[in-house]
XYZ file of C-alpha atoms in Angstrom:
757
model
C 72.252 -5.640 9.700
C 68.774 -5.078 8.571
C 66.603 -7.351 7.222
C 62.686 -7.646 6.096
C 60.538 -8.154 8.931
C 56.841 -8.469 8.658
C 55.150 -5.045 8.995
C 53.125 -3.937 12.217
C 51.763 -0.958 10.212
C 49.377 -2.788 7.560
C 47.731 0.095 5.774
C 48.431 3.477 4.615
C 47.833 6.207 2.010
C 50.558 7.578 -0.819
C 51.432 11.211 -0.113
C 54.064 11.714 -2.799
C 54.679 9.974 -6.038
C 57.005 7.077 -6.597
C 58.266 5.955 -10.167
C 58.888 2.346 -9.465
C 60.847 2.122 -12.648
C 63.337 -1.103 -11.168
C 62.422 -4.536 -11.677
C 61.030 -5.361 -7.938
C 59.963 -1.893 -7.058
C 55.897 -0.844 -7.113
C 55.018 2.475 -8.705
C 53.106 4.564 -6.466
C 50.814 7.687 -7.282
C 49.622 10.368 -4.677
C 46.338 9.221 -3.451
C 46.803 5.150 -3.870
C 46.140 3.328 -0.760
C 48.649 0.363 -0.106
C 48.752 -2.992 2.182
C 51.942 -3.134 3.662
C 53.509 -6.745 3.986
C 56.872 -5.904 5.287
C 59.475 -3.189 6.194
C 62.854 -2.873 5.769
C 64.747 -0.568 8.041
C 63.561 2.325 10.327
C 62.927 6.019 10.152
C 63.482 8.288 6.785
C 65.239 5.589 5.077
C 62.958 2.861 5.547
C 61.431 0.675 3.003
C 58.041 -1.189 2.557
C 57.026 -4.108 0.554
C 53.458 -4.961 -0.407
C 50.872 -3.953 -3.007
C 48.367 -1.248 -4.047
C 44.917 -1.924 -3.140
C 43.732 -1.259 -6.759
C 46.257 -3.940 -8.050
C 46.872 -6.587 -5.490
C 48.240 -9.095 -7.882
C 51.741 -6.968 -8.168
C 54.087 -6.905 -5.059
C 57.005 -4.702 -4.943
C 58.923 -2.462 -2.758
C 58.484 1.466 -2.366
C 59.797 4.172 0.181
C 58.042 4.291 3.318
C 58.685 8.320 3.564
C 55.502 8.487 0.997
C 53.476 6.549 2.797
C 50.953 8.052 5.573
C 49.749 5.257 8.064
C 45.953 4.922 8.918
C 44.349 2.588 11.517
C 42.968 -0.799 9.999
C 41.936 -3.888 11.003
C 43.486 -7.187 9.760
C 41.559 -10.568 9.150
C 43.269 -13.680 8.381
C 46.871 -12.559 9.624
C 49.426 -14.182 7.290
C 49.915 -15.273 3.805
C 46.371 -14.566 2.806
C 45.450 -11.586 5.089
C 43.034 -8.631 4.201
C 42.773 -5.211 5.662
C 40.225 -2.952 5.971
C 40.881 0.686 6.895
C 39.118 2.115 10.305
C 37.386 5.249 8.764
C 33.675 5.995 7.854
C 32.626 3.919 4.951
C 31.276 7.197 3.409
C 34.826 8.957 3.587
C 36.568 5.995 1.947
C 33.807 5.839 -0.722
C 34.559 9.822 -1.560
C 38.318 8.847 -1.926
C 37.469 6.215 -4.298
C 35.066 8.149 -6.626
C 37.509 11.091 -6.828
C 39.950 8.667 -7.871
C 37.840 7.289 -10.347
C 36.775 10.670 -11.349
C 39.989 11.820 -12.154
C 40.415 9.551 -15.289
C 37.318 11.139 -16.548
C 38.498 14.659 -15.499
C 41.291 14.251 -18.131
C 38.822 13.409 -21.125
C 37.034 16.435 -20.223
C 39.759 18.615 -20.171
C 40.969 17.573 -23.571
C 37.719 17.631 -25.226
C 34.882 20.263 -25.694
C 33.041 19.989 -22.700
C 34.327 23.121 -20.727
C 30.881 23.627 -19.121
C 30.644 20.177 -17.389
C 34.477 20.426 -16.639
C 33.545 23.480 -14.693
C 30.387 21.460 -12.673
C 32.517 18.750 -12.018
C 35.325 20.744 -10.689
C 33.001 22.331 -8.450
C 31.517 19.248 -7.154
C 34.703 17.584 -6.656
C 35.930 20.761 -4.475
C 32.417 20.278 -2.492
C 32.860 16.271 -2.084
C 36.318 17.155 -0.635
C 34.947 19.774 1.915
C 32.032 17.247 2.838
C 34.643 14.554 3.177
C 36.719 16.752 5.670
C 33.566 17.592 7.617
C 32.628 14.053 7.784
C 35.951 13.332 9.448
C 35.227 15.688 12.248
C 34.351 13.800 15.402
C 32.452 16.677 16.777
C 29.603 16.088 14.415
C 26.252 15.214 15.703
C 24.288 12.140 14.182
C 22.094 14.345 12.332
C 24.584 16.388 10.940
C 26.824 13.272 9.838
C 23.371 11.799 8.482
C 22.452 15.066 6.294
C 26.152 15.400 4.799
C 26.111 11.460 4.043
C 22.740 12.259 2.028
C 24.576 15.196 0.243
C 27.657 13.173 -0.578
C 25.580 10.577 -2.230
C 23.432 13.155 -4.266
C 26.645 14.561 -5.760
C 28.230 11.195 -6.397
C 24.925 9.972 -8.063
C 25.045 13.260 -9.902
C 28.465 13.114 -11.205
C 28.547 9.230 -12.347
C 25.589 9.729 -14.243
C 26.772 12.987 -15.939
C 30.129 10.871 -16.550
C 28.947 7.718 -17.803
C 29.594 5.722 -14.416
C 27.034 3.199 -13.135
C 24.783 4.519 -10.068
C 24.661 2.583 -7.034
C 21.664 2.251 -5.075
C 22.164 3.585 -1.214
C 20.547 4.299 1.579
C 21.807 6.908 3.957
C 25.121 6.552 2.033
C 25.759 2.700 2.356
C 25.058 0.569 -0.389
C 21.994 -1.477 -0.441
C 22.041 -5.337 0.042
C 19.622 -6.205 -2.570
C 18.780 -9.385 -0.684
C 17.326 -7.412 2.030
C 15.586 -4.518 0.226
C 12.069 -4.952 -1.091
C 11.811 -4.575 -4.951
C 9.506 -1.357 -4.168
C 12.218 0.345 -2.153
C 14.816 -0.619 -4.543
C 12.897 0.950 -7.346
C 12.172 4.109 -5.508
C 15.889 4.327 -4.963
C 16.693 3.661 -8.431
C 14.096 6.177 -9.201
C 15.540 9.074 -6.716
C 19.131 8.671 -8.143
C 17.578 9.067 -11.769
C 15.969 12.203 -10.682
C 19.145 13.836 -9.426
C 20.928 12.412 -12.374
C 18.635 14.565 -14.754
C 19.094 17.456 -12.796
C 21.276 20.450 -13.791
C 23.215 20.343 -10.715
C 23.053 17.924 -7.175
C 20.526 18.692 -4.628
C 22.574 19.510 -1.451
C 19.837 20.757 0.982
C 22.038 20.096 4.127
C 25.350 21.431 2.484
C 23.206 24.791 1.874
C 22.557 25.075 5.405
C 26.075 24.774 6.707
C 27.747 26.878 3.524
C 25.020 29.681 3.388
C 24.777 30.660 6.885
C 27.798 33.183 6.325
C 25.270 35.110 3.935
C 27.345 34.224 0.922
C 24.476 33.284 -1.433
C 20.746 34.164 -1.750
C 19.490 33.376 -5.515
C 19.787 29.509 -4.965
C 18.429 29.043 -1.893
C 15.348 26.975 -2.311
C 13.160 26.313 0.461
C 15.264 27.258 3.426
C 15.035 29.895 6.442
C 16.671 32.967 6.858
C 17.400 35.061 9.920
C 17.972 38.753 10.410
C 20.399 39.698 13.221
C 19.739 43.412 14.472
C 22.574 45.028 16.479
C 21.250 48.003 18.392
C 24.320 50.217 18.112
C 23.364 53.712 19.665
C 20.219 55.042 21.625
C 20.444 58.720 20.580
C 17.161 59.845 22.455
C 17.131 61.813 25.820
C 14.358 60.523 27.130
C 14.670 61.427 30.613
C 13.261 58.545 32.241
C 13.945 54.587 31.905
C 12.816 53.448 28.474
C 11.595 50.450 26.528
C 12.338 50.358 22.905
C 10.226 47.571 20.950
C 11.833 46.504 17.514
C 9.665 44.391 15.244
C 9.455 43.787 11.449
C 6.125 44.594 9.329
C 5.396 43.788 5.759
C 2.633 44.256 3.254
C 1.046 40.942 2.785
C -2.116 40.406 0.704
C -2.405 44.537 0.560
C -2.202 44.769 4.204
C 0.395 45.784 6.403
C 1.024 43.198 9.172
C 3.479 42.425 12.084
C 5.302 39.358 10.890
C 7.367 38.927 13.909
C 7.542 39.604 17.961
C 9.099 42.260 19.412
C 12.787 42.786 20.331
C 13.084 44.730 23.491
C 15.831 47.213 24.507
C 15.928 48.494 27.897
C 17.739 51.625 28.787
C 18.391 53.713 31.860
C 17.335 57.153 32.894
C 21.022 58.059 31.901
C 20.663 56.647 28.555
C 22.784 53.384 29.196
C 21.546 49.834 28.972
C 19.610 48.630 31.837
C 21.560 45.466 31.613
C 25.350 46.436 31.819
C 26.736 42.936 30.354
C 24.839 44.220 27.222
C 26.892 47.345 26.732
C 27.715 47.283 23.204
C 26.245 43.852 22.869
C 22.670 44.232 22.307
C 21.627 41.450 19.524
C 18.323 40.499 18.364
C 17.598 37.455 15.968
C 14.631 37.458 13.978
C 14.510 34.150 12.720
C 12.385 31.667 10.264
C 11.840 34.466 7.685
C 11.294 33.096 4.218
C 12.713 34.033 0.774
C 9.518 35.596 -0.046
C 9.600 37.809 2.730
C 13.530 38.790 1.801
C 12.609 39.766 -1.502
C 10.231 42.109 -0.356
C 10.488 45.332 1.242
C 10.640 45.141 5.128
C 9.976 47.574 7.656
C 11.863 47.853 10.908
C 9.478 49.586 13.357
C 10.876 51.042 16.639
C 8.303 52.169 19.429
C 9.832 54.039 22.218
C 7.791 53.975 25.804
C 9.205 56.194 28.800
C 8.485 54.765 32.414
C 7.903 57.464 34.934
C 5.125 59.856 36.120
C 2.113 60.511 33.881
C 3.509 64.008 32.995
C 7.424 64.561 32.938
C 6.406 68.082 34.270
C 4.903 65.981 37.386
C 8.189 64.286 37.936
C 8.892 64.673 42.079
C 11.633 63.169 43.950
C 9.025 61.090 46.399
C 7.045 59.518 43.551
C 6.840 55.825 43.954
C 4.284 55.258 40.840
C 5.750 54.683 37.331
C 3.521 54.283 33.997
C 4.325 53.194 30.712
C 3.826 56.222 28.617
C 4.300 56.446 24.606
C 7.237 58.601 23.598
C 8.524 58.114 20.277
C 8.215 56.225 17.026
C 10.438 55.678 14.112
C 10.559 53.401 10.735
C 13.448 52.075 8.393
C 12.886 50.194 5.138
C 15.157 47.988 3.503
C 14.709 44.889 0.958
C 17.388 42.049 1.764
C 17.479 40.964 -1.975
C 18.651 44.296 -2.887
C 21.273 44.673 -0.657
C 24.865 44.101 -1.943
C 26.271 40.725 -1.078
C 30.058 42.296 -0.965
C 28.816 43.916 2.533
C 28.205 41.441 5.475
C 26.794 44.027 7.739
C 24.608 47.273 6.922
C 24.278 50.223 8.846
C 21.049 51.838 9.273
C 19.831 55.252 10.980
C 16.219 55.553 12.164
C 15.040 59.012 12.659
C 12.443 59.192 16.063
C 9.251 61.308 15.787
C 8.448 62.202 19.358
C 5.202 61.696 20.503
C 3.227 65.287 21.277
C -0.182 65.776 23.377
C -1.853 65.864 19.635
C -0.424 62.576 18.471
C -0.377 60.669 21.466
C -3.981 59.204 21.049
C -2.816 57.845 17.715
C 0.395 56.507 18.917
C -0.471 53.067 18.138
C -1.000 53.696 14.304
C 1.613 56.172 13.980
C 4.220 53.723 12.450
C 1.634 52.949 9.771
C 1.640 56.701 8.362
C 5.733 56.898 8.693
C 5.458 53.773 6.313
C 2.818 54.970 4.043
C 5.025 57.964 3.561
C 7.960 55.959 2.731
C 5.978 54.115 0.331
C 4.916 57.454 -1.325
C 7.963 59.123 -1.535
C 10.165 55.893 -1.972
C 12.879 57.069 -0.025
C 15.787 55.102 -1.189
C 18.174 57.494 0.872
C 16.798 55.708 4.005
C 18.452 52.573 2.877
C 21.906 53.761 3.458
C 23.674 54.264 6.431
C 24.320 58.127 7.402
C 27.825 59.321 8.068
C 28.511 60.183 11.714
C 28.763 63.813 11.304
C 25.410 63.931 9.913
C 23.674 62.113 12.760
C 23.657 64.901 14.936
C 21.761 67.209 12.627
C 18.715 64.498 12.780
C 17.855 65.107 16.179
C 16.211 61.882 17.828
C 17.841 58.774 16.063
C 18.594 54.916 16.568
C 21.595 53.466 15.232
C 21.139 49.657 14.330
C 23.184 47.136 12.288
C 21.490 44.285 10.263
C 23.188 41.246 9.383
C 21.505 38.016 7.507
C 22.154 34.650 8.038
C 20.781 31.833 5.834
C 19.962 28.181 6.484
C 19.070 26.245 9.652
C 19.529 27.965 13.175
C 21.445 25.357 14.824
C 23.894 25.615 11.991
C 24.100 29.251 12.447
C 24.546 29.016 15.721
C 27.425 26.344 15.601
C 29.370 28.539 13.174
C 28.878 31.804 15.136
C 29.810 30.598 18.785
C 31.488 34.050 19.728
C 28.576 35.917 18.941
C 25.715 33.577 20.453
C 27.807 33.579 23.423
C 27.038 37.384 24.161
C 23.647 36.498 24.563
C 21.439 37.103 21.349
C 17.665 37.274 21.680
C 15.687 34.922 19.548
C 12.599 36.773 18.104
C 10.039 34.251 16.656
C 7.601 34.860 13.902
C 4.333 35.319 14.662
C 2.865 32.122 13.449
C 4.240 28.728 12.122
C 7.396 28.500 9.761
C 6.952 26.878 6.121
C 7.948 23.622 7.560
C 7.064 21.897 10.531
C 9.614 19.232 11.643
C 8.165 16.434 13.556
C 8.931 16.210 17.072
C 8.864 20.421 16.865
C 6.854 21.474 19.910
C 5.227 24.799 20.140
C 2.482 25.947 21.804
C 2.211 29.806 21.764
C -0.915 31.613 22.028
C -0.922 35.582 21.118
C -3.388 38.109 22.620
C -3.052 41.611 21.416
C -4.762 44.357 23.468
C -6.534 46.421 20.762
C -8.968 49.147 21.975
C -11.258 49.891 24.902
C -14.896 51.644 24.894
C -15.398 53.147 28.166
C -18.073 55.803 29.550
C -16.925 59.158 30.995
C -19.623 58.722 33.960
C -19.896 61.796 36.110
C -16.598 63.232 35.269
C -15.578 65.911 33.242
C -12.436 64.193 31.489
C -11.592 60.723 30.311
C -9.780 58.037 32.496
C -5.911 57.542 32.379
C -6.357 53.727 31.838
C -3.770 50.885 32.302
C -4.767 47.062 31.822
C -3.041 44.505 33.696
C -3.041 41.054 31.980
C -2.704 38.182 34.185
C -3.245 34.179 33.281
C -5.210 31.945 35.629
C -5.645 27.845 35.474
C -8.546 26.060 35.735
C -8.588 26.290 39.285
C -8.201 30.132 39.659
C -4.758 30.067 40.662
C -2.029 32.467 38.720
C 0.072 30.981 36.193
C 3.309 32.764 36.557
C 6.380 33.276 34.098
C 4.037 32.623 31.129
C 3.695 36.108 29.606
C 6.226 37.182 27.128
C 6.125 41.065 25.806
C 9.677 41.486 24.400
C 12.091 38.922 23.414
C 15.590 39.379 25.251
C 13.784 39.884 28.671
C 12.405 37.831 31.171
C 8.989 36.432 31.064
C 6.378 38.232 33.232
C 4.034 36.895 35.918
C 1.509 39.907 34.597
C 1.381 42.199 31.688
C 0.876 45.907 32.418
C -0.027 48.174 29.634
C 0.831 51.339 28.493
C -1.234 54.629 29.490
C -2.833 57.065 27.457
C -3.831 60.508 29.061
C -7.445 61.135 29.462
C -8.848 58.657 26.806
C -11.659 56.553 27.293
C -11.127 55.468 23.899
C -7.595 54.108 24.305
C -5.954 52.476 21.193
C -2.966 50.157 22.299
C -2.254 47.315 19.854
C 0.197 45.620 22.193
C 0.653 42.170 21.421
C 1.822 39.547 24.124
C 2.997 36.058 23.798
C 1.595 33.428 26.462
C 3.672 30.330 26.898
C 1.212 28.366 28.992
C 2.686 24.702 29.950
C 0.766 22.148 27.792
C -0.778 20.431 30.881
C -1.911 23.903 32.114
C -3.518 25.387 29.040
C -6.734 23.568 28.937
C -9.228 25.678 31.023
C -7.056 28.612 31.788
C -8.430 32.284 31.502
C -6.781 35.479 30.747
C -8.107 38.539 33.041
C -7.814 42.138 32.176
C -8.083 44.316 35.146
C -8.505 47.978 34.156
C -7.241 50.586 36.609
C -7.372 54.717 36.837
C -3.992 56.139 36.866
C -3.899 59.005 39.079
C -2.033 62.252 37.922
C -1.479 63.526 41.402
C -0.091 60.452 42.649
C -1.036 61.126 45.979
C -1.249 57.292 47.000
C 1.665 55.040 46.714
C 0.281 53.049 43.856
C -1.389 55.839 41.866
C -3.640 53.248 40.620
C -7.474 52.563 41.424
C -9.098 49.435 39.750
C -12.779 50.134 38.402
C -13.503 47.458 35.981
C -12.206 43.633 34.573
C -12.792 41.590 31.524
C -11.585 38.225 30.686
C -11.970 35.344 28.292
C -11.673 31.489 28.414
C -8.844 30.260 26.111
C -10.708 26.599 25.475
C -13.993 25.229 25.934
C -15.018 22.220 27.674
C -13.703 19.815 24.560
C -10.543 21.769 24.627
C -11.039 23.485 21.413
C -9.359 26.740 21.563
C -10.901 30.199 20.848
C -11.012 31.294 17.469
C -8.361 33.347 15.994
C -9.369 37.129 15.182
C -11.033 40.299 16.989
C -12.771 39.688 20.365
C -15.360 42.317 22.006
C -15.118 41.480 25.615
C -17.727 42.803 28.295
C -16.336 44.771 31.219
C -17.545 43.980 34.667
C -17.689 46.476 37.260
C -15.304 45.634 40.223
C -16.837 44.284 43.702
C -15.493 44.002 47.162
C -15.207 40.236 46.966
C -13.264 40.095 43.701
C -11.731 36.849 42.887
C -10.849 35.404 39.802
C -12.109 31.933 40.246
C -15.812 33.790 40.616
C -16.237 35.159 37.316
C -14.890 31.822 35.301
C -18.752 31.007 34.968
C -19.935 34.533 33.581
C -20.049 35.148 30.134
C -17.108 37.068 28.835
C -18.134 38.438 24.897
C -20.437 41.327 24.676
C -22.198 39.367 21.901
C -23.580 36.866 24.654
C -26.066 39.254 25.986
C -27.937 39.651 22.730
C -27.428 35.947 21.664
C -30.584 34.144 22.566
C -28.727 30.794 22.913
C -26.494 32.166 25.501
C -28.942 34.395 27.655
C -30.341 31.359 29.196
C -26.975 30.138 30.333
C -26.328 33.810 31.853
C -26.660 33.598 35.938
C -29.649 35.188 36.921
C -27.694 36.637 40.298
C -24.391 37.403 38.992
C -21.882 38.914 41.591
C -20.783 41.890 39.436
C -22.752 43.893 36.804
C -21.671 44.182 33.187
C -22.239 47.235 31.449
C -23.290 46.575 27.866
C -22.207 49.899 26.523
C -18.501 49.260 27.834
C -16.230 46.982 26.086
C -12.451 45.753 25.744
C -11.287 44.487 22.107
C -8.705 41.921 21.946
C -6.952 39.827 19.241
C -6.026 36.392 19.556
C -3.822 33.933 17.192
C -3.173 30.325 18.200
C 0.225 28.894 16.892
C 0.367 25.170 18.479
C 0.991 21.762 17.352
C -1.124 20.656 20.252
C -4.122 22.017 20.451
C -6.478 23.175 17.961
C -9.561 25.466 16.971
C -10.860 22.706 14.918
C -13.720 20.659 17.039
C -13.121 17.785 14.425
C -9.709 17.036 15.415
C -9.909 15.830 18.562
C -11.933 12.560 17.632
C -9.062 11.322 15.615
C -5.962 12.363 18.115
C -8.044 11.083 21.231
C -9.800 8.229 19.553
C -9.370 6.117 22.757
C -11.466 8.567 24.760
C -14.707 7.719 26.379
C -16.485 10.392 24.341
C -15.292 9.334 20.956
C -15.949 5.239 21.316
C -18.137 3.924 18.760
C -17.746 7.056 16.395
C -14.338 5.756 15.058
C -15.897 5.321 11.148
C -17.512 8.862 11.571
C -14.339 10.406 12.745
C -12.291 9.141 9.804
C -14.719 10.541 7.323
C -14.654 13.945 9.070
C -10.626 13.876 8.760
C -10.865 13.074 4.985
C -13.163 16.359 4.822
C -10.969 18.572 7.008
C -8.799 21.335 5.925
C -5.749 20.518 4.457
C -3.769 23.447 6.387
C -5.128 21.696 9.680
C -4.125 18.379 8.425
C -0.429 19.425 7.445
C -0.173 20.834 10.729
C -0.733 18.175 12.860
C 0.628 15.640 10.625
C 2.781 14.000 12.911
C -0.079 13.260 15.614
C -2.129 12.283 13.296
C -0.152 9.769 11.636
C 0.494 8.272 15.178
C -2.958 8.121 15.856
C -4.003 6.304 12.484
C -0.882 3.839 13.014
C -2.134 3.504 16.486
C -5.619 2.441 15.083
C -3.827 -0.088 12.940
C -2.321 -1.982 15.571
C -5.997 -1.781 17.676
C -7.653 -5.492 16.886
C -10.984 -3.874 17.345
C -10.233 -0.717 14.957
C -8.636 -3.024 12.468
C -12.083 -5.352 12.538
C -14.380 -2.626 11.845
C -12.484 0.149 10.129
C -9.141 -1.157 8.503
C -10.096 -0.132 5.107
C -11.261 3.168 5.945
C -8.231 3.869 8.110
C -6.213 2.717 4.898
C -7.742 5.112 2.613
C -7.181 7.802 4.950
C -3.580 7.347 5.237
C -3.606 7.041 1.114
C -5.266 10.600 1.306
C -2.786 12.180 3.342
C 0.028 10.729 1.473
C -1.540 11.890 -1.590
C -2.278 15.609 0.241
C 1.738 15.745 0.717
C 2.422 15.166 -3.169
C 0.250 18.489 -4.245
C 2.262 21.410 -5.378
C 1.284 23.177 -2.410
C 2.532 21.045 -0.035
C 5.764 19.561 -1.688
C 7.253 21.198 1.164
C 6.219 18.926 3.636
C 7.725 15.946 1.852
C 11.189 15.889 3.910
C 8.617 16.288 7.184
C 6.702 12.940 5.819
C 9.957 11.237 5.180
C 11.822 12.141 8.426
C 8.596 10.853 10.193
C 8.956 7.586 8.277
C 12.887 7.163 8.853
C 13.227 8.741 12.260
C 9.806 8.654 14.188
C 7.744 6.114 13.102
C 7.775 3.054 15.649
C 4.430 1.073 14.900
C 6.445 -2.317 14.775
C 3.329 -4.574 13.898
C 1.219 -2.082 11.623
C 2.911 -3.848 8.391
C 0.605 -6.927 8.462
C -3.091 -4.554 8.189
C -1.546 -2.535 5.677
C -0.256 -5.113 3.444
C -3.656 -6.837 3.733
C -5.396 -3.403 3.024
C -3.428 -2.944 0.047
C -3.863 -6.219 -1.467
C -7.494 -5.626 -0.842
C -7.494 -2.523 -2.703
C -5.282 -4.102 -5.864
C -7.839 -7.071 -6.107
C -10.588 -4.736 -5.996
C -8.982 -2.484 -8.973
C -9.078 -5.754 -11.095
C -12.678 -6.585 -10.386
C -13.960 -2.963 -11.232
C -11.881 -1.302 -13.729
C -13.768 1.777 -13.738
C -12.357 2.661 -10.286
C -9.668 5.604 -10.359
C -6.746 4.128 -8.374
C -4.427 7.200 -8.883
C -4.167 8.177 -5.099
C -3.425 4.485 -4.279
C -0.267 4.653 -6.996
C 0.639 8.353 -5.741
C 0.732 7.655 -2.140
C 3.328 4.921 -2.933
C 5.924 7.002 -4.681
């Protein structure tokens, strides 16, 4: 005969209701947590004896079939034992909050608060969804932390709207007031109060995870977006292997500009993908687009190059030389914000204009003519996908599909593992994203080959000019695998430009990205070797070098050459041509007319420059490690020999520096300033000025223009900051400024107050 025995399973959750209308029974509702003391019987007919966690005074019996057992820890096993479930504390908190809200829910339903009822219902569903994500063991620590912050935001918002007390928390855990400073506790309360006043809770992490499927676009706020391009059909009979370059253009500040790098699609002579594994799976993801860019018109530009002989009619079976020749261009326009949210993927057909002898010299600007025509004619029909039966009527066409993803790229990859397993090419923006996170390492240097101005000499026609671009380090050795022309393809050791037929004034407008290792970047040189390409191709290569140009990326202080156009002088080739020999030569055409530079020009140069010939390029630096500001190294390398004794002057310079430059290098600047605060000599001489500089930077982040960098600063403080002994000089400087404010009442201390918000 069965009897009551001490229970081995001590904790559970009710999955059903039990009325408990008998004298010794215990009423149980769905969701109640129970502490089990004893057990009677086994199997589906077993009974438990215990209490509910919300009312431990009443002990009774209830059926075991309605209880789901959960793991727990038991303290003081026996008559006075206590149980604690083994689960995430925030998941447990959500369960309690939902139970507490359920009583208020009934009052809202019976009252006249339908709007608040709908909002609470939406957030209840969100809490349940977040709790289930939190219980997932596959979450990274970063994702789990973000979810906890979202949960706290929703709970604080709901408690405030329902008139329930707010609980101060840090990363989801309730704050121990005995271990928390008054300032920090006040900041937590202010943050909770701010959340409570909003119309809806702030859920940045939730937006990243929920919206990446492309469901919403109106409520995104400051998050990034990504445009997936699927290359479906190459309807062009080029007759040679081809390269198709896809890039996004947009009008900014009244000027049309390319906002992304290029997605390269390579096809064979027969019209199939060069990489057979990409058959039907040619994907490119344009990353980190802003909400403003999605709300304005975007232009997807396609430029096609043929890789073969100089002229198709000169094609011979024994030809060994191949050149990159302009072949066609096409444009399609669309505005993502105006597209129907009911459709997840949009199909577009790009009509290609084939290049002729007349239009070839203007190939680099043909896409602008197409865009201007689209703007003038306002061809809304170009936004719609064309039926399959009409595609043949258009002649030369490309068909692509476009899909939009919203949120963090890591989350997008996690939610679409099948798509990213096919090898999606990631296409960066040209320039930094709106928010630069601490720890983000990017050191990209863009070089655009613009145009050449060359003399004809004694020839009756112009040259067929090809430019070969190579990067050399400070020792004159080639830096291999650092040149990226088309995303989706391997990095190159050198880049060879397209060739324009009989043109001494060729205009290329071709951009490459130099991803040079950080330790190699200082002192490296970019060399441009100019070749004449023969039409007859009697020689194996079909190329003859006739000149070269170059430029130094950094100066002796490791300051990078300024962004913008640079007119390089072209040197004639000598027999003993070697890259290291031209490192000491002037490289800008203006250097020969600059009185300050003329004295630095060697009197006996091994190679002569023709001042009537030039090669024009454009450069753009996108780096979190190197700068074009000559004042920044004195802060970042303040311990260096050349900056000794100049710390006071360097701090003054930093406060006068452009805000954009400070924000871009925020992580490294803060590291340097806090490093100064741990140096005995720096504290003795410049502690007040270092503190004022920190106040200046923190105040800058509170400016409306740089509000987006607040999360970057908070992330730095919580996750990256590691100066353990800096609190002593900081507190000392803070006290000194407060005391000074009492003595000099006319002083403005608004900056100090703002920096501690």
